[in-house]
mmCIF file of C-alpha atoms in Angstrom:
data_model
loop_
_atom_site.group_PDB
_atom_site.id
_atom_site.type_symbol
_atom_site.label_atom_id
_atom_site.label_comp_id
_atom_site.label_asym_id
_atom_site.label_seq_id
_atom_site.Cartn_x
_atom_site.Cartn_y
_atom_site.Cartn_z
ATOM 1 C CA MET K 1 67.058 73.311 77.075
ATOM 2 C CA THR K 2 66.431 75.087 73.698
ATOM 3 C CA MET K 3 66.380 73.938 70.431
ATOM 4 C CA LEU K 4 70.176 75.679 69.139
ATOM 5 C CA GLN K 5 71.119 74.310 72.280
ATOM 6 C CA ALA K 6 70.024 70.599 71.214
ATOM 7 C CA LEU K 7 71.830 71.048 68.163
ATOM 8 C CA ARG K 8 75.070 72.435 69.717
ATOM 9 C CA HIS K 9 74.989 68.882 70.620
ATOM 10 C CA VAL K 10 74.216 67.664 67.028
ATOM 11 C CA ALA K 11 76.754 69.665 65.737
ATOM 12 C CA ALA K 12 79.296 67.934 68.343
ATOM 13 C CA ALA K 13 78.739 64.428 67.062
ATOM 14 C CA VAL K 14 78.894 65.589 62.809
ATOM 15 C CA ARG K 15 83.083 66.306 64.665
ATOM 16 C CA HIS K 16 83.497 63.326 66.299
ATOM 17 C CA ALA K 17 82.413 61.458 62.916
ATOM 18 C CA GLU K 18 84.831 63.677 61.056
ATOM 19 C CA ILE K 19 87.809 62.921 63.254
ATOM 20 C CA LEU K 20 87.487 59.606 63.892
ATOM 21 C CA ALA K 21 87.271 59.337 59.715
ATOM 22 C CA ASP K 22 91.046 61.023 59.858
ATOM 23 C CA GLU K 23 92.322 58.202 62.696
ATOM 24 C CA ALA K 24 90.664 55.646 60.404
ATOM 25 C CA GLU K 25 92.370 56.528 57.137
ATOM 26 C CA ASP K 26 95.495 57.088 58.874
ATOM 27 C CA LEU K 27 94.989 54.120 60.624
ATOM 28 C CA ALA K 28 94.504 52.860 56.705
ATOM 29 C CA ASP K 29 90.479 51.184 57.884
ATOM 30 C CA VAL K 30 89.741 52.890 54.356
ATOM 31 C CA ALA K 31 86.196 51.597 54.578
ATOM 32 C CA LEU K 32 85.712 52.454 58.184
ATOM 33 C CA ALA K 33 86.874 56.037 56.718
ATOM 34 C CA THR K 34 84.523 56.915 54.382
ATOM 35 C CA ARG K 35 81.458 55.018 55.976
ATOM 36 C CA LEU K 36 81.510 57.668 58.963
ATOM 37 C CA ARG K 37 82.549 60.778 56.452
ATOM 38 C CA GLU K 38 78.745 59.344 54.871
ATOM 39 C CA ARG K 39 77.157 59.489 58.392
ATOM 40 C CA ALA K 40 78.972 63.125 59.210
ATOM 41 C CA ARG K 41 77.511 64.286 55.904
ATOM 42 C CA GLU K 42 74.077 63.001 56.314
ATOM 43 C CA LEU K 43 74.175 64.282 59.660
ATOM 44 C CA ALA K 44 75.096 67.732 58.875
ATOM 45 C CA LEU K 45 72.748 67.746 55.648
ATOM 46 C CA ASP K 46 70.080 66.902 58.569
ATOM 47 C CA LEU K 47 70.723 69.298 60.491
ATOM 48 C CA GLU K 48 71.574 72.667 58.222
ATOM 49 C CA ARG K 49 67.550 72.030 57.329
ATOM 50 C CA ALA K 50 66.636 71.656 60.771
ATOM 51 C CA VAL K 51 68.680 75.116 61.750
ATOM 52 C CA GLU K 52 66.913 76.856 58.642
ATOM 53 C CA VAL K 53 63.351 75.528 60.002
ATOM 54 C CA ILE K 54 63.977 76.966 63.103
ATOM 55 C CA ASP K 55 65.118 79.799 61.241
ATOM 56 C CA GLU K 56 61.455 80.985 60.673
ATOM 57 C CA VAL K 57 60.231 80.724 64.129
ATOM 58 C CA GLU K 58 61.289 84.319 64.925
ATOM 59 C CA PRO K 59 59.842 85.730 61.977
ATOM 60 C CA ALA K 60 56.419 84.282 61.961
ATOM 61 C CA ARG K 61 56.744 85.196 66.170
ATOM 62 C CA SER K 62 57.018 88.752 65.172
ATOM 63 C CA ALA K 63 54.765 88.154 62.227
ATOM 64 C CA ARG K 64 52.361 87.041 64.377
ATOM 65 C CA ALA K 65 53.041 89.879 67.519
ATOM 66 C CA VAL K 66 52.152 92.653 65.280
ATOM 67 C CA ALA K 67 49.481 90.849 63.744
ATOM 68 C CA HIS K 68 48.212 91.371 66.981
ATOM 69 C CA GLU K 69 49.072 95.047 67.288
ATOM 70 C CA THR K 70 47.433 95.737 64.649
ATOM 71 C CA LEU K 71 44.224 94.513 65.870
ATOM 72 C CA GLY K 72 43.931 95.878 68.758
ATOM 73 C CA ALA K 73 44.432 99.474 67.157
ATOM 74 C CA LEU K 74 41.390 98.468 64.597
ATOM 75 C CA TYR K 75 39.927 97.550 67.740
ATOM 76 C CA GLY K 76 40.712 100.959 68.890
ATOM 77 C CA ASP K 77 39.664 102.529 66.034
ATOM 78 C CA VAL K 78 36.481 100.457 65.408
ATOM 79 C CA THR K 79 35.468 101.355 69.116
ATOM 80 C CA MET K 80 35.088 105.318 68.244
ATOM 81 C CA ARG K 81 33.237 104.527 65.384
ATOM 82 C CA LEU K 82 30.727 102.383 67.448
ATOM 83 C CA GLU K 83 30.507 105.560 69.550
ATOM 84 C CA GLU K 84 29.860 107.836 66.576
ATOM 85 C CA ARG K 85 26.826 105.145 65.390
ATOM 86 C CA LEU K 86 25.772 104.194 68.229
ATOM 87 C CA SER K 87 23.663 105.224 71.584
ATOM 88 C CA PRO K 88 26.242 105.441 74.583
ATOM 89 C CA GLU K 89 24.074 102.305 76.107
ATOM 90 C CA ARG K 90 24.307 99.872 73.106
ATOM 91 C CA SER K 91 28.046 101.086 71.443
ATOM 92 C CA SER K 92 29.227 99.826 75.346
ATOM 93 C CA ARG K 93 27.430 95.930 75.690
ATOM 94 C CA LEU K 94 29.918 96.248 71.992
ATOM 95 C CA SER K 95 33.056 97.158 74.509
ATOM 96 C CA PRO K 96 33.819 94.121 77.560
ATOM 97 C CA GLY K 97 36.290 94.910 80.182
ATOM 98 C CA GLY K 98 39.955 96.250 78.910
ATOM 99 C CA HIS K 99 41.616 93.480 81.199
ATOM 100 C CA LEU K 100 40.804 90.986 78.692
ATOM 101 C CA ASP K 101 43.156 90.352 75.227
ATOM 102 C CA VAL K 102 41.870 92.414 72.631
ATOM 103 C CA VAL K 103 41.640 88.888 70.456
ATOM 104 C CA GLU K 104 38.881 87.911 73.375
ATOM 105 C CA ARG K 105 37.782 91.853 73.402
ATOM 106 C CA ALA K 106 37.265 91.089 69.003
ATOM 107 C CA ARG K 107 35.605 88.249 68.772
ATOM 108 C CA PHE K 108 33.068 89.120 71.665
ATOM 109 C CA ARG K 109 32.312 92.286 69.818
ATOM 110 C CA PHE K 110 32.417 90.576 66.530
ATOM 111 C CA ARG K 111 29.460 87.635 67.387
ATOM 112 C CA GLN K 112 27.823 90.730 69.744
ATOM 113 C CA MET K 113 27.423 92.980 66.274
ATOM 114 C CA VAL K 114 25.576 89.836 64.473
ATOM 115 C CA ALA K 115 22.355 91.860 66.343
ATOM 116 C CA HIS K 116 23.136 95.051 64.965
ATOM 117 C CA THR K 117 21.078 96.008 61.351
ATOM 118 C CA GLU K 118 22.699 99.260 61.153
ATOM 119 C CA GLU K 119 24.599 99.606 57.570
ATOM 120 C CA GLY K 120 26.946 101.364 59.323
ATOM 121 C CA VAL K 121 27.545 98.856 62.181
ATOM 122 C CA ARG K 122 27.670 95.571 60.049
ATOM 123 C CA ALA K 123 30.347 97.463 57.737
ATOM 124 C CA LEU K 124 32.731 97.590 60.566
ATOM 125 C CA GLN K 125 31.684 93.842 61.594
ATOM 126 C CA ASP K 126 33.295 93.321 58.431
ATOM 127 C CA GLU K 127 36.932 95.096 58.825
ATOM 128 C CA LEU K 128 36.620 93.698 62.273
ATOM 129 C CA GLY K 129 36.566 89.787 61.310
ATOM 130 C CA ALA K 130 38.461 90.654 58.187
ATOM 131 C CA ALA K 131 41.519 91.486 60.969
ATOM 132 C CA LEU K 132 40.382 88.753 62.952
ATOM 133 C CA GLY K 133 40.911 86.194 59.767
ATOM 134 C CA ARG K 134 44.255 87.312 59.301
ATOM 135 C CA TYR K 135 45.789 87.476 62.811
ATOM 136 C CA ASP K 136 44.287 83.659 63.053
ATOM 137 C CA ALA K 137 46.237 82.407 59.529
ATOM 138 C CA ALA K 138 49.458 84.441 61.917
ATOM 139 C CA VAL K 139 48.556 82.767 64.646
ATOM 140 C CA ASP K 140 48.568 79.631 63.000
ATOM 141 C CA SER K 141 51.276 80.270 60.601
ATOM 142 C CA TYR K 142 53.255 80.670 63.292
ATOM 143 C CA LEU K 143 52.564 77.438 65.057
ATOM 144 C CA MET K 144 52.726 75.235 62.315
ATOM 145 C CA VAL K 145 56.407 76.901 61.554
ATOM 146 C CA CYS K 146 56.900 75.804 65.726
ATOM 147 C CA ALA K 147 55.971 72.377 64.885
ATOM 148 C CA GLU K 148 58.145 71.619 61.786
ATOM 149 C CA ALA K 149 60.477 73.357 63.748
ATOM 150 C CA GLN K 150 60.319 71.305 66.779
ATOM 151 C CA GLY K 151 59.534 67.796 65.232
ATOM 152 C CA LYS K 152 63.271 68.578 63.003
ATOM 153 C CA LYS K 153 64.847 69.031 65.942
ATOM 154 C CA ASP K 154 63.632 65.713 67.801
ATOM 155 C CA GLU K 155 64.518 63.769 64.236
ATOM 156 C CA VAL K 156 68.075 65.332 64.316
ATOM 157 C CA VAL K 157 68.813 64.634 67.506
ATOM 158 C CA VAL K 158 67.729 61.072 67.768
ATOM 159 C CA ARG K 159 69.554 60.539 64.257
ATOM 160 C CA SER K 160 72.629 62.422 66.094
ATOM 161 C CA GLN K 161 72.208 59.880 68.983
ATOM 162 C CA ALA K 162 72.096 56.600 66.819
ATOM 163 C CA LEU K 163 75.623 57.886 65.285
ATOM 164 C CA ARG K 164 77.462 58.273 68.826
ATOM 165 C CA LEU K 165 75.981 54.539 69.205
ATOM 166 C CA GLU K 166 77.867 53.664 65.788
ATOM 167 C CA LEU K 167 81.278 55.874 66.805
ATOM 168 C CA GLU K 168 81.544 53.891 70.077
ATOM 169 C CA ARG K 169 82.180 50.781 67.543
ATOM 170 C CA ALA K 170 84.033 52.911 65.361
ATOM 171 C CA LYS K 171 86.028 53.658 68.447
ATOM 172 C CA GLN K 172 86.780 50.125 69.977
ATOM 173 C CA ARG K 173 87.536 49.659 66.465
ATOM 174 C CA LEU K 174 90.330 52.007 66.042
ATOM 175 C CA LEU K 175 91.727 50.970 69.074
ATOM 176 C CA LEU K 176 92.329 47.767 67.986
ATOM 177 C CA LYS K 177 94.421 48.943 65.403
ATOM 178 C CA ALA K 178 96.381 51.582 66.963
ATOM 179 C CA PRO K 179 99.743 50.882 68.314
ATOM 180 C CA ALA K 180 98.572 50.816 71.916
ATOM 181 C CA GLY K 181 99.251 53.036 74.462
ATOM 182 C CA GLY K 182 100.494 55.441 71.033
ATOM 183 C CA GLU K 183 100.112 58.933 70.237
ATOM 184 C CA ALA K 184 96.964 57.807 68.102
ATOM 185 C CA TRP K 185 95.957 55.303 71.036
ATOM 186 C CA ARG K 186 95.713 57.962 73.574
ATOM 187 C CA ARG K 187 93.912 60.199 70.906
ATOM 188 C CA ILE K 188 91.279 57.884 69.766
ATOM 189 C CA LYS K 189 90.850 56.568 73.573
ATOM 190 C CA ARG K 190 90.105 60.487 74.907
ATOM 191 C CA ARG K 191 87.515 61.021 72.989
ATOM 192 C CA THR K 192 83.764 61.042 74.425
ATOM 193 C CA VAL K 193 81.502 59.998 71.614
ATOM 194 C CA ARG K 194 78.901 58.440 73.770
ATOM 195 C CA THR K 195 76.611 60.528 75.897
ATOM 196 C CA LYS K 196 73.356 59.378 77.512
ATOM 197 C CA ARG K 197 70.464 59.889 75.529
ATOM 198 C CA ALA K 198 69.292 63.245 75.309
ATOM 199 C CA ARG K 199 66.389 63.744 78.013
ATOM 200 C CA TRP K 200 64.389 66.528 76.400
ATOM 201 C CA LEU K 201 63.599 63.970 74.161
ATOM 202 C CA ASP K 202 59.889 61.845 74.821
ATOM 203 C CA GLU K 203 60.376 57.867 75.306
ATOM 204 C CA ALA K 204 58.452 56.878 72.498
ATOM 205 C CA LYS K 205 59.852 59.681 69.943
ATOM 206 C CA ALA K 206 62.555 57.985 70.528
ATOM 207 C CA ARG K 207 61.999 54.440 69.943
ATOM 208 C CA GLY K 208 59.795 54.965 66.619
ATOM 209 C CA LEU K 209 63.137 57.475 65.188
ATOM 210 C CA LEU K 210 65.842 55.304 66.371
ATOM 211 C CA GLY K 211 63.768 52.407 64.900
ATOM 212 C CA GLU K 212 62.954 54.700 61.307
ATOM 213 C CA VAL K 213 67.500 55.360 61.917
ATOM 214 C CA PHE K 214 68.602 51.769 62.257
ATOM 215 C CA ALA K 215 65.911 50.505 59.152
ATOM 216 C CA ALA K 216 67.697 52.977 57.114
ATOM 217 C CA ALA K 217 70.982 52.028 57.869
#
């Protein structure tokens, strides 16, 4: 299940809370209506922040891809300039098999170029090292965004599960207040507010986050 698919379940929990708040207000349970609206608002804000972070993943992925392509172009350019400066035998030793990813080939070349003392070759090594640095920075940025997005997603999903537990209690409370068999009673009865805890969430992480949720309640 993708992050955005998981967040749709969170949005559904927010909507359930808003609807039950309306039902509570109609049944003159002002305290419950106020509490549910506040819980819905808090979760909606958490959801918004999670979506904002997840939206940063694709630009970071694109930046990483661009850095990879840029490194590949520079690697090819450096290859030609090395062939101009070194003998075929020496330049070939700096050009490993093309079946390897250009990042691996660039790192190998960068390490091997240390043994070359020619001024022109050392300058090329500096160019290659700078390109590798930019690529590493792009990869690190991408991975940090991915880690933050995963963490935000897990947290907001757990918070939504905690809200669903509260909504189940609210549902039972409202069923006692609504005239049995009436229209409001049937609406509340049909509303499925609690689902099986999200399977994509790690058990230990869920216990920790749920503990934080209930401690803050």
